[in-house]
Amino acid sequence: MSREVAIVAFAQTDHTRRTDELSEVEMVMPVLHEVLRQTGLKTSDIGFTCSGSSDYLAGRAFSFTMALDGVGAWPPISESHVEMDGAWALYEAWVKLLTGEADTALVYSYGKSSPGSVRDVLTRQLDPYYVAPLWPDSVALAALQARALIDAGDTDEPALARIAARSRQDAAANPHAQLPGARPQGEHVVAPLRTGDCPPIGDGAAAVILAAGDRARELCARPAWITGMDHRIEAHSLGVRDLTDSPSTRLAAERAGAFERPVDTAELHAPFTSQEVVLRKALGLGDDVRVNPSGGALAANPVMAAGLIRIGEAAARIHRGTSDRALAHATSGPCLQQNLVAVLEGDSHE
Amino acid sequence: MVVEFPFTRSLGPVQSAFLTGLRERTLLGVRTEAGRVLVPPVEYDPETAAELSELVELPTTGTVTTWAWNPEPRPGQPLATPFAWVLVRPDGADTALLHALDAPGPDAVRTGMRVRIRWAAERGGAITDIACFEPYEATDAPEAAAPHDGGFADPVTGIVAHARLDYTYSPGRAQTRYLQGLSERRTVGERCPSCAKVYVPPRGACPTCGVATTDRVEVGPRGTVTTYCIVNIKAKNLDIEVPYVYAHIALDGAGLALHGRIGGIPYDQVRMGLRVEPVWSEGGRYPDHYRPTGEPDADYDTYKELL
Ligand SMILES: [Zn+2]
């Protein structure tokens, strides 16, 4: 059944702290139109549509149905939704194309963190019996992981600051980034993490088009072929895990074929500087691999879209010819609980 | 906008014993087939998925395995003064429990420090029955885990998981204009530039064409009842007498019907095709209800596409 599937188009919004003037569908529609424009496809040409978002961010049940208006869901379309980052929606679409049930797929995801307090909203994804009643916010949990890394000798505060600086420096070349360019590390938010170690809070959306086989070659000059993709989860209780490692990332990467040959680029979904340390170690990435040339989630972190954006950014580098083999990673849950790894390759230059 | 989810969750045998134990100042863990003691206890082994039931009682002392200093506690967190988040491995356990540590400052906290549970004064069978941990410098050798049958009088069998989140809702471009129109007692829809359908209320996109609806169109105020139902059961906090009629109303010029209550006519005389107009209450942000205009009924053919 081995079918070739590629990412043929990618678009994202400019990520900003608030988008009060836009509803979710109004925010999503421009990126949907952009990927359709890039490929010349019409909505009626799309074989399968899959989205990722969260009702807890929106503060409303079935919030994804509103955004569906933006894709033109009439006459009826083949559609699905994941209550997760859009990277997992992309995984579902990839499987759909591999099975031969569709030749093209539209994947999009979006998140508006601005209406609520995202640090508190994310506590509601935690174990409701033992953890959520304590309201440990997302920064607090990341800080526990950061301390464990420092105690283990894997990093220190100056090294974390260098990750923050490099990411935001790289983001200066990314017109969509929310935090481009150098900025101070700031005070401790939850020590040992400082403002600079944490992602910006913001709103944004992204969209990707997938296509199989020759359809991909028709739609894109240099398709980003997905040569492997896998996602894994770890035990949900934080106290059971070794927070300095990410065996789920390593296993997903292994199953995705990431270790078969070197990659030149890695887009890692590490909203906190300390998480890049964990991921580099888990993936065995050396200094010769270009990590997060987009600036990564430290430069723009629209919750539910930031993982899909990692895959899109990696694909876009292949489209442009600046990467031949890229690894893209997405995460979900506290302290890198769930991890997805995709390996993307471009046809060799001739 | 406040969204609250007071979920009532039932507990399995292991969780029930653990949370009841906390109420009784007793810390329980569960032993796996491999002999590891997991705290907080879970019902299935995270490595083998084997069902677990061998409870053990642990001392209330332990060791910090990692920590983070929280200078600005947020609502709902265990302590209102600055504190450390900690993972604590209870003596005799192989895993750690997340909680708060009451300490004067970050200089008083380190990985490996000894701590003990401070119980909440009032306990009802929840993780918050542990008020927090506190430093405990005693050097006596920790006790070992002891078997426990998990039996308590009046066990806790469920918890209410409170989850209040506050949002500031912004309705976006299309709905903001719609709401502005309503404040002037006008109903403003938006027309799809592709298929010309007029959406009321507008949500900013045409779901058929997937494009932005940008042309503003004032519709109504009069409209036609396209279908209706008779409500016979009084809803909570509603001061409308039953029976009353709830209808779909296609405002003149609109491409789809909106919802509204019909008044000013006996409930059993409402019919499809009835012509109606909005009635606004003083200070109301939307029509209170719709009443008959007295015009002849609309022809079925004029609204059959809007059903
Ligand atoms: Zn239309």
XYZ file of C-alpha atoms and ligand atoms in Angstrom:
658
model
C 0.000 0.000 0.000
C 3.045 2.215 0.174
C 1.768 5.434 -1.345
C 3.888 8.556 -1.598
C 2.353 11.486 0.267
C 3.726 15.019 0.367
C 3.041 18.410 1.819
C 2.483 20.660 -1.179
C 1.433 23.944 0.432
C 1.698 25.698 3.778
C 0.371 28.996 5.099
C 0.152 30.639 8.493
C -1.229 33.855 9.916
C 0.854 36.608 11.400
C 0.802 35.641 15.067
C -0.264 38.387 17.439
C -1.089 38.794 21.118
C -4.769 39.419 20.417
C -7.138 39.284 17.455
C -10.222 40.811 19.043
C -11.407 42.049 15.661
C -11.591 38.519 14.221
C -13.739 35.523 15.022
C -12.062 32.141 14.662
C -13.408 31.557 11.165
C -12.382 35.057 10.143
C -8.848 34.316 11.404
C -8.657 30.920 9.682
C -10.105 31.801 6.280
C -7.139 33.739 4.868
C -4.743 30.813 5.447
C -7.210 28.375 3.887
C -7.474 30.600 0.829
C -3.691 30.957 0.729
C -2.951 27.218 0.537
C -5.687 26.767 -2.052
C -4.188 29.613 -4.066
C -0.704 28.087 -3.865
C -1.976 24.823 -5.335
C -4.700 26.156 -7.595
C -7.171 23.798 -5.937
C -10.776 24.698 -5.140
C -12.449 23.522 -1.947
C -14.495 21.100 -4.010
C -11.248 19.465 -5.208
C -10.182 18.532 -1.668
C -10.664 14.853 -0.827
C -10.438 15.072 2.939
C -10.435 17.904 5.468
C -9.140 17.633 9.019
C -8.723 20.297 11.700
C -7.285 20.718 15.175
C -8.458 23.131 17.869
C -9.653 23.213 21.463
C -13.001 24.063 23.012
C -11.244 24.995 26.248
C -9.358 27.766 24.470
C -12.500 28.983 22.773
C -14.621 28.675 25.920
C -17.357 27.106 23.839
C -18.530 23.604 23.013
C -18.110 22.312 19.436
C -16.218 25.478 18.559
C -14.632 23.822 15.512
C -18.002 23.706 13.739
C -17.931 27.500 13.440
C -14.531 27.438 11.748
C -15.821 24.842 9.296
C -17.761 27.638 7.582
C -14.414 28.778 6.243
C -13.815 25.632 4.202
C -17.132 25.587 2.352
C -18.684 22.470 3.830
C -21.580 22.337 1.383
C -22.189 20.186 -0.573
C -21.209 17.740 2.196
C -17.492 17.053 2.550
C -15.415 14.309 4.120
C -14.265 15.945 7.321
C -12.764 15.170 10.706
C -11.493 17.058 13.733
C -9.021 16.392 16.515
C -9.211 18.167 19.852
C -5.438 18.529 19.657
C -2.717 20.385 17.857
C -3.178 20.348 14.087
C -0.087 18.127 13.760
C -2.309 15.255 14.852
C -4.928 16.308 12.320
C -2.167 16.095 9.725
C -1.346 12.595 10.936
C -4.967 11.565 10.429
C -4.998 13.075 6.945
C -1.715 11.335 6.088
C -3.230 7.981 7.063
C -6.304 8.783 4.980
C -4.123 9.408 1.938
C -1.977 6.334 2.589
C -5.088 4.159 2.542
C -6.006 5.552 -0.855
C -9.318 6.963 0.336
C -8.324 10.424 -0.833
C -5.685 11.996 -3.087
C -5.629 15.431 -1.489
C -6.244 16.690 2.014
C -6.625 20.080 3.651
C -5.379 20.301 7.233
C -5.777 23.381 9.377
C -5.656 24.364 12.989
C -6.074 27.487 15.009
C -6.091 28.819 18.513
C -7.062 32.071 20.112
C -5.461 32.217 23.525
C -6.410 35.857 23.993
C -9.980 35.438 25.324
C -8.848 33.468 28.384
C -5.812 32.846 30.539
C -3.965 30.108 28.680
C -1.780 29.201 31.671
C -4.938 28.356 33.597
C -6.854 26.894 30.654
C -4.116 24.300 30.083
C -4.475 23.021 33.663
C -7.772 21.495 32.574
C -5.938 18.927 30.427
C -4.308 17.458 33.543
C -5.340 14.430 35.581
C -8.604 15.602 37.184
C -8.191 13.530 40.355
C -4.682 14.208 41.592
C -3.298 17.185 39.689
C -5.877 19.539 38.169
C -7.365 20.486 41.604
C -3.988 22.081 42.442
C -4.101 24.328 39.318
C -0.438 23.909 38.369
C -0.126 26.179 35.354
C 1.832 25.318 32.223
C 4.862 27.427 33.196
C 5.064 25.773 36.629
C 5.158 22.285 35.135
C 7.771 23.285 32.561
C 9.831 24.834 35.359
C 9.837 21.528 37.278
C 11.266 19.924 34.160
C 13.828 22.709 33.749
C 15.021 22.256 37.344
C 15.374 18.512 36.807
C 17.549 19.213 33.744
C 19.731 21.683 35.644
C 20.127 19.222 38.534
C 21.107 16.529 36.041
C 23.790 18.793 34.571
C 22.090 18.901 31.162
C 21.785 22.692 31.095
C 21.935 25.858 33.192
C 20.253 29.250 33.114
C 22.846 30.868 30.793
C 22.476 27.985 28.320
C 18.697 28.373 28.377
C 19.111 32.090 27.756
C 21.244 31.306 24.692
C 18.443 29.108 23.297
C 15.988 31.960 23.817
C 18.305 34.455 22.139
C 19.072 32.217 19.163
C 15.368 31.458 18.603
C 14.306 35.092 18.623
C 17.253 36.129 16.534
C 16.212 33.568 13.916
C 12.621 34.779 14.178
C 13.730 38.177 12.924
C 13.702 36.613 9.442
C 10.200 35.183 9.972
C 7.543 37.737 8.992
C 4.850 35.827 10.902
C 6.659 35.699 14.255
C 5.174 37.362 17.288
C 8.495 37.947 19.096
C 11.181 38.652 16.491
C 14.603 39.863 17.511
C 16.579 40.139 20.705
C 14.833 40.855 23.961
C 15.769 40.625 27.636
C 15.485 37.338 29.524
C 13.487 39.134 32.218
C 12.544 38.015 35.698
C 11.692 34.528 36.845
C 8.112 33.633 35.962
C 8.370 30.351 37.819
C 12.056 29.780 38.665
C 14.234 28.614 37.022
C 12.265 29.788 33.959
C 12.376 33.473 33.087
C 10.131 35.437 30.771
C 12.544 34.785 27.919
C 12.365 31.018 28.470
C 8.602 31.033 27.939
C 6.630 31.274 24.715
C 4.566 34.310 23.840
C 0.815 33.987 24.327
C -1.021 34.697 21.135
C -3.554 33.924 18.464
C -2.946 32.318 15.118
C -3.762 29.681 12.555
C -2.056 27.505 9.973
C -3.052 25.352 7.018
C -1.382 22.659 4.968
C -2.334 20.765 1.834
C -1.270 17.153 1.380
C -1.328 15.266 -1.875
C -0.430 11.744 -2.966
C 1.878 10.599 -5.728
C 1.735 12.348 -9.096
C -0.972 14.692 -7.795
C 1.687 16.117 -5.470
C 4.120 16.585 -8.362
C 1.448 18.447 -10.330
C 0.670 20.778 -7.457
C 4.149 21.610 -6.215
C 7.527 22.067 -7.896
C 9.370 20.352 -5.059
C 6.969 18.424 -2.810
C 7.994 17.721 0.783
C 7.540 13.964 0.856
C 6.509 12.544 4.227
C 8.799 9.527 4.449
C 7.670 8.633 7.948
C 5.489 9.850 10.782
C 4.724 8.439 14.212
C 3.410 9.679 17.550
C 3.832 8.308 21.061
C 2.664 9.111 24.563
C 4.132 8.579 28.008
C 2.562 7.715 31.367
C 0.362 10.622 32.389
C 1.627 10.968 35.942
C 4.566 13.411 35.953
C 6.117 11.716 38.992
C 6.465 8.440 37.082
C 8.486 9.968 34.266
C 12.134 10.948 33.941
C 11.513 14.565 33.058
C 15.027 14.999 31.644
C 14.357 12.549 28.820
C 11.685 12.028 26.178
C 11.572 8.347 25.270
C 8.291 8.907 23.413
C 9.974 11.401 21.081
C 12.881 9.045 20.510
C 10.585 6.109 19.746
C 8.387 8.181 17.433
C 11.507 9.393 15.614
C 12.817 5.860 15.295
C 9.499 4.620 13.879
C 9.361 7.595 11.525
C 12.799 6.639 10.180
C 14.513 9.758 11.473
C 17.682 7.915 12.451
C 18.183 6.116 9.141
C 20.068 9.047 7.648
C 21.042 12.465 8.994
C 18.618 15.373 8.803
C 19.797 18.887 7.992
C 16.926 20.729 9.657
C 14.815 20.120 12.760
C 11.702 22.118 13.580
C 11.105 21.250 17.239
C 7.927 22.161 19.061
C 9.558 23.303 22.290
C 7.472 26.090 23.829
C 10.012 26.385 26.659
C 13.793 26.697 26.188
C 14.378 23.749 28.523
C 12.269 21.510 26.306
C 14.645 22.070 23.389
C 17.388 20.599 25.608
C 15.270 17.486 26.228
C 14.361 17.093 22.562
C 17.893 17.577 21.230
C 19.091 14.895 23.621
C 16.231 12.495 22.836
C 16.753 12.925 19.105
C 20.547 12.916 19.257
C 20.722 16.145 17.236
C 24.219 17.435 16.745
C 25.365 21.008 16.214
C 25.349 20.411 12.449
C 21.529 20.285 12.421
C 19.765 23.610 11.918
C 17.238 23.747 14.777
C 14.169 25.976 14.507
C 15.306 28.382 11.793
C 11.779 29.833 11.998
C 12.331 30.842 15.604
C 10.144 28.000 16.822
C 7.455 28.177 19.455
C 9.528 30.645 21.480
C 8.826 33.199 18.772
C 5.145 32.345 18.149
C 3.085 29.776 20.011
C -0.535 29.774 18.877
C -1.775 26.868 20.972
C -3.176 24.044 18.790
C -1.431 25.396 15.668
C 2.212 25.640 16.818
C 2.907 21.946 16.170
C 1.355 21.997 12.706
C 3.430 25.097 11.997
C 6.617 23.125 12.806
C 5.695 20.611 10.116
C 4.710 23.389 7.745
C 7.940 25.327 8.306
C 10.011 22.191 7.707
C 8.052 21.477 4.527
C 8.409 25.053 3.331
C 12.211 24.801 3.617
C 12.091 21.724 1.416
C 9.793 23.531 -1.046
C 12.340 26.386 -1.211
C 15.254 24.007 -1.602
C 16.969 25.095 1.631
C 16.536 21.643 3.160
C 16.721 18.152 1.696
C 15.795 16.099 4.744
C 14.019 17.657 7.706
C 12.609 16.432 10.974
C 9.466 18.071 12.330
C 8.233 17.542 15.853
C 5.003 18.466 17.621
C 4.083 18.096 21.257
C 0.965 18.184 23.370
C 0.326 18.014 27.086
C 2.528 18.998 30.030
C 6.314 18.508 29.952
C 6.379 16.970 26.459
C 3.854 14.289 27.331
C 2.825 13.389 23.780
C 5.146 13.692 20.837
C 4.825 13.400 17.090
C 7.727 13.188 14.675
C 7.556 13.519 10.909
C 10.423 13.101 8.473
C 10.201 15.143 5.274
C 12.349 14.840 2.194
C 12.668 16.664 -1.078
C 13.593 14.996 -4.367
C 17.322 15.245 -4.958
C 18.502 18.343 -6.788
C 19.254 17.701 -10.445
C -17.921 35.261 30.214
C -17.515 32.574 32.869
C -17.473 28.914 31.918
C -17.810 26.428 34.753
C -17.604 22.683 34.528
C -18.445 21.135 37.906
C -17.867 17.569 36.695
C -18.875 14.829 39.097
C -16.367 12.003 38.725
C -16.649 8.565 40.213
C -13.592 6.849 41.632
C -12.290 3.348 41.101
C -11.259 1.212 44.078
C -7.655 2.441 44.174
C -8.430 6.136 43.782
C -11.243 5.818 46.315
C -8.910 4.264 48.887
C -6.215 6.889 48.247
C -8.513 9.894 48.568
C -10.370 8.413 51.559
C -6.959 7.763 53.089
C -6.024 11.423 52.721
C -9.187 12.338 54.582
C -7.970 10.023 57.391
C -4.373 11.413 57.285
C -3.145 8.208 55.711
C -0.946 8.149 52.599
C -1.467 5.106 50.384
C 0.479 3.861 47.403
C 0.017 0.862 45.181
C 2.558 -1.904 44.526
C 3.132 -3.169 40.993
C 3.892 -6.748 40.010
C 7.534 -5.729 39.651
C 7.505 -4.491 43.235
C 7.564 -0.759 42.548
C 5.389 1.448 44.759
C 3.493 4.132 42.832
C 2.291 7.294 44.567
C -0.210 8.658 43.788
C -1.571 5.178 43.164
C -3.088 4.261 39.817
C -5.394 1.433 38.862
C -3.302 0.134 35.998
C 0.450 -0.276 35.773
C 1.731 2.455 33.415
C 4.314 -0.001 32.050
C 2.433 -3.279 31.773
C -1.220 -2.147 31.961
C -1.787 -4.836 34.620
C -4.618 -4.081 37.018
C -3.241 -2.969 40.383
C -4.834 -3.421 43.795
C -2.067 -4.123 46.360
C -2.207 -1.018 48.518
C 0.522 -0.016 50.926
C 0.627 2.648 53.619
C 3.533 5.066 53.488
C 5.018 7.496 55.970
C 4.103 11.118 55.418
C 7.728 12.109 54.925
C 9.614 12.193 51.664
C 12.281 13.717 49.450
C 12.007 16.500 46.850
C 12.997 15.175 43.415
C 12.541 18.469 41.548
C 11.068 21.860 42.323
C 10.184 25.251 40.892
C 9.764 28.522 42.753
C 6.409 30.191 42.198
C 6.720 33.869 43.127
C 3.141 34.763 42.184
C 0.562 32.127 43.120
C -2.452 31.994 40.837
C -6.102 31.469 41.812
C -6.856 27.937 42.941
C -3.252 26.994 43.706
C -2.551 25.384 47.098
C -0.968 28.404 48.822
C -1.669 32.100 48.448
C 1.864 33.126 49.442
C 4.936 32.420 47.248
C 5.769 28.722 47.370
C 7.664 25.972 45.575
C 6.003 23.493 43.275
C 7.560 20.151 44.129
C 7.608 16.571 43.067
C 8.014 14.619 46.295
C 8.941 10.961 46.464
C 7.388 9.666 49.680
C 9.646 7.421 51.728
C 9.119 3.865 50.561
C 7.765 4.938 47.166
C 9.376 4.761 43.717
C 7.496 7.641 42.108
C 6.744 11.211 43.046
C 3.644 13.218 43.849
C 3.071 16.780 42.616
C 2.201 19.330 45.286
C 3.242 22.611 46.881
C 6.009 23.188 49.421
C 5.646 25.983 51.957
C 9.090 27.561 52.275
C 10.264 31.095 53.049
C 12.063 31.543 49.734
C 13.855 29.753 46.899
C 17.089 29.663 48.927
C 15.353 27.368 51.408
C 14.530 24.768 48.764
C 16.770 22.237 47.063
C 16.433 18.940 45.288
C 16.964 16.150 47.787
C 15.588 18.090 50.758
C 13.446 16.245 53.289
C 9.813 17.246 53.614
C 6.609 16.027 55.199
C 2.917 16.423 54.591
C 1.006 19.244 56.266
C -2.601 18.105 56.413
C -5.453 20.476 55.702
C -7.533 21.317 58.766
C -10.709 20.287 56.958
C -10.507 17.221 54.756
C -13.148 15.599 52.597
C -11.316 13.135 50.393
C -9.382 15.113 47.759
C -5.773 15.809 46.814
C -6.211 19.180 48.531
C -6.551 17.322 51.873
C -2.786 17.658 51.692
C -2.542 21.391 52.382
C 1.090 21.337 51.227
C 4.453 19.880 52.163
C 6.755 21.536 54.687
C 10.474 21.176 55.394
C 11.232 18.369 57.849
C 14.756 18.176 59.090
C 14.472 15.209 61.468
C 17.072 12.560 60.770
C 15.200 9.489 62.016
C 15.277 6.641 59.547
C 12.164 6.623 57.349
C 9.630 3.905 58.009
C 8.983 1.363 55.296
C 5.798 0.808 53.370
C 3.299 -1.414 55.185
C 0.444 -3.376 53.634
C -2.955 -1.694 53.872
C -6.304 -3.199 52.913
C -7.664 0.126 51.729
C -10.708 -0.286 53.914
C -12.122 2.807 55.606
C -15.505 3.598 57.098
C -17.631 5.751 54.803
C -15.292 5.687 51.790
C -15.201 8.553 49.316
C -16.577 7.265 46.010
C -16.565 10.403 43.903
C -15.217 13.905 43.577
C -16.605 17.090 42.135
C -13.970 18.520 39.831
C -14.506 22.268 39.774
C -13.155 24.023 36.734
C -13.995 27.666 36.396
C -12.404 29.568 33.538
C -13.023 33.222 32.748
C -13.025 34.478 29.179
C -13.379 37.863 27.559
C -15.313 37.035 24.436
C -14.750 39.048 21.289
C -17.258 38.210 18.593
C -15.155 39.204 15.596
C -15.855 41.497 12.681
C -19.169 40.162 11.347
C -20.874 39.510 14.648
C -19.683 42.798 16.119
C -21.393 44.659 13.256
C -24.510 42.562 13.759
C -24.614 43.409 17.459
C -24.025 47.091 16.685
C -26.983 46.973 14.293
C -29.194 45.379 16.922
C -28.328 48.172 19.354
C -30.007 50.499 16.811
C -32.910 48.037 16.430
C -31.756 47.128 12.923
C -30.997 43.617 11.706
C -27.910 43.587 9.507
C -26.912 40.467 7.601
C -24.062 39.819 5.227
C -24.302 38.688 1.606
C -21.992 36.087 0.131
C -20.202 37.646 -2.850
C -20.174 34.253 -4.543
C -23.684 32.762 -4.123
C -25.528 35.942 -3.004
C -27.113 34.276 -0.002
C -27.713 36.667 2.915
C -26.707 35.306 6.322
C -28.482 36.479 9.459
C -26.870 36.571 11.930
C -23.653 36.709 9.922
C -20.667 34.703 11.143
C -18.223 36.113 8.621
C -18.077 33.247 6.154
C -20.368 31.541 3.676
C -20.347 27.857 4.673
C -21.227 26.851 1.120
C -18.582 28.849 -0.686
C -15.979 29.138 2.093
C -15.402 32.816 1.437
C -15.800 35.915 3.557
C -19.237 37.542 3.530
C -18.435 41.208 3.415
C -21.419 43.027 1.860
C -23.698 44.348 4.579
C -27.413 44.058 3.945
C -30.187 45.302 6.183
C -33.001 42.766 6.373
C -36.528 42.786 7.847
C -37.823 44.131 10.070
C -40.788 42.032 8.934
C -40.542 38.343 8.249
C -42.362 35.067 7.712
C -42.754 32.110 10.060
C -41.254 29.158 8.190
C -41.765 26.539 10.894
C -42.530 26.516 14.601
C -43.083 24.417 17.696
C -45.212 24.796 20.804
C -43.286 24.733 24.057
C -45.241 23.168 26.920
C -42.578 22.755 29.570
C -41.332 25.742 31.491
C -37.568 26.063 31.457
C -35.682 26.915 34.634
C -35.357 30.667 35.272
C -37.691 31.516 32.400
C -40.595 33.838 33.154
C -42.582 33.170 29.964
C -45.895 31.404 30.528
C -46.349 28.100 28.732
C -47.515 27.119 26.250
C -45.718 29.501 23.926
C -44.510 29.296 20.353
C -40.896 29.187 19.268
C -40.424 29.716 15.546
C -38.028 29.989 12.677
C -38.535 33.393 11.111
C -37.189 34.344 7.695
C -36.758 38.099 7.810
C -37.516 39.789 4.484
C -34.324 39.719 2.416
C -32.565 37.090 4.547
C -31.231 33.869 3.064
C -31.955 31.773 6.124
C -34.280 31.823 9.084
C -33.413 32.830 12.635
C -35.048 31.800 15.901
C -37.606 33.797 17.828
C -40.601 33.580 20.100
C -44.021 34.457 18.710
C -46.361 36.560 20.864
C -49.496 38.624 20.453
C -51.487 35.702 19.078
C -52.938 32.577 20.753
C -50.395 29.768 20.539
C -52.757 27.498 18.592
C -53.276 30.079 15.856
C -49.617 30.386 14.828
C -49.018 28.878 11.362
C -46.420 28.553 8.648
C -46.487 31.631 6.444
C -47.639 33.947 9.245
C -46.203 37.441 8.715
C -44.545 38.845 11.836
C -42.537 41.840 13.054
C -40.171 42.280 15.985
C -41.216 43.713 19.333
C -38.389 45.317 21.270
C -38.437 45.677 25.014
C -37.036 48.764 26.705
C -33.255 48.458 26.786
C -33.352 45.037 25.121
C -30.333 44.039 23.038
C -32.416 41.910 20.674
C -36.132 41.573 19.880
C -38.092 40.262 22.867
C -40.487 38.448 20.523
C -42.250 38.708 17.154
C -45.961 39.508 16.689
C -48.340 39.241 13.716
C -48.329 42.199 11.335
C -51.889 41.625 10.165
C -50.778 41.132 6.545
C -52.104 38.160 4.575
C -50.014 35.016 5.009
C -47.027 34.576 2.691
C -47.254 32.100 -0.169
C -45.491 28.817 0.538
C -43.412 29.239 -2.608
C -41.891 32.479 -1.259
C -40.255 30.773 1.731
C -39.995 27.068 0.852
C -36.258 27.422 0.161
C -35.730 28.792 3.655
C -37.244 25.922 5.633
Zn -21.774 31.598 -0.804
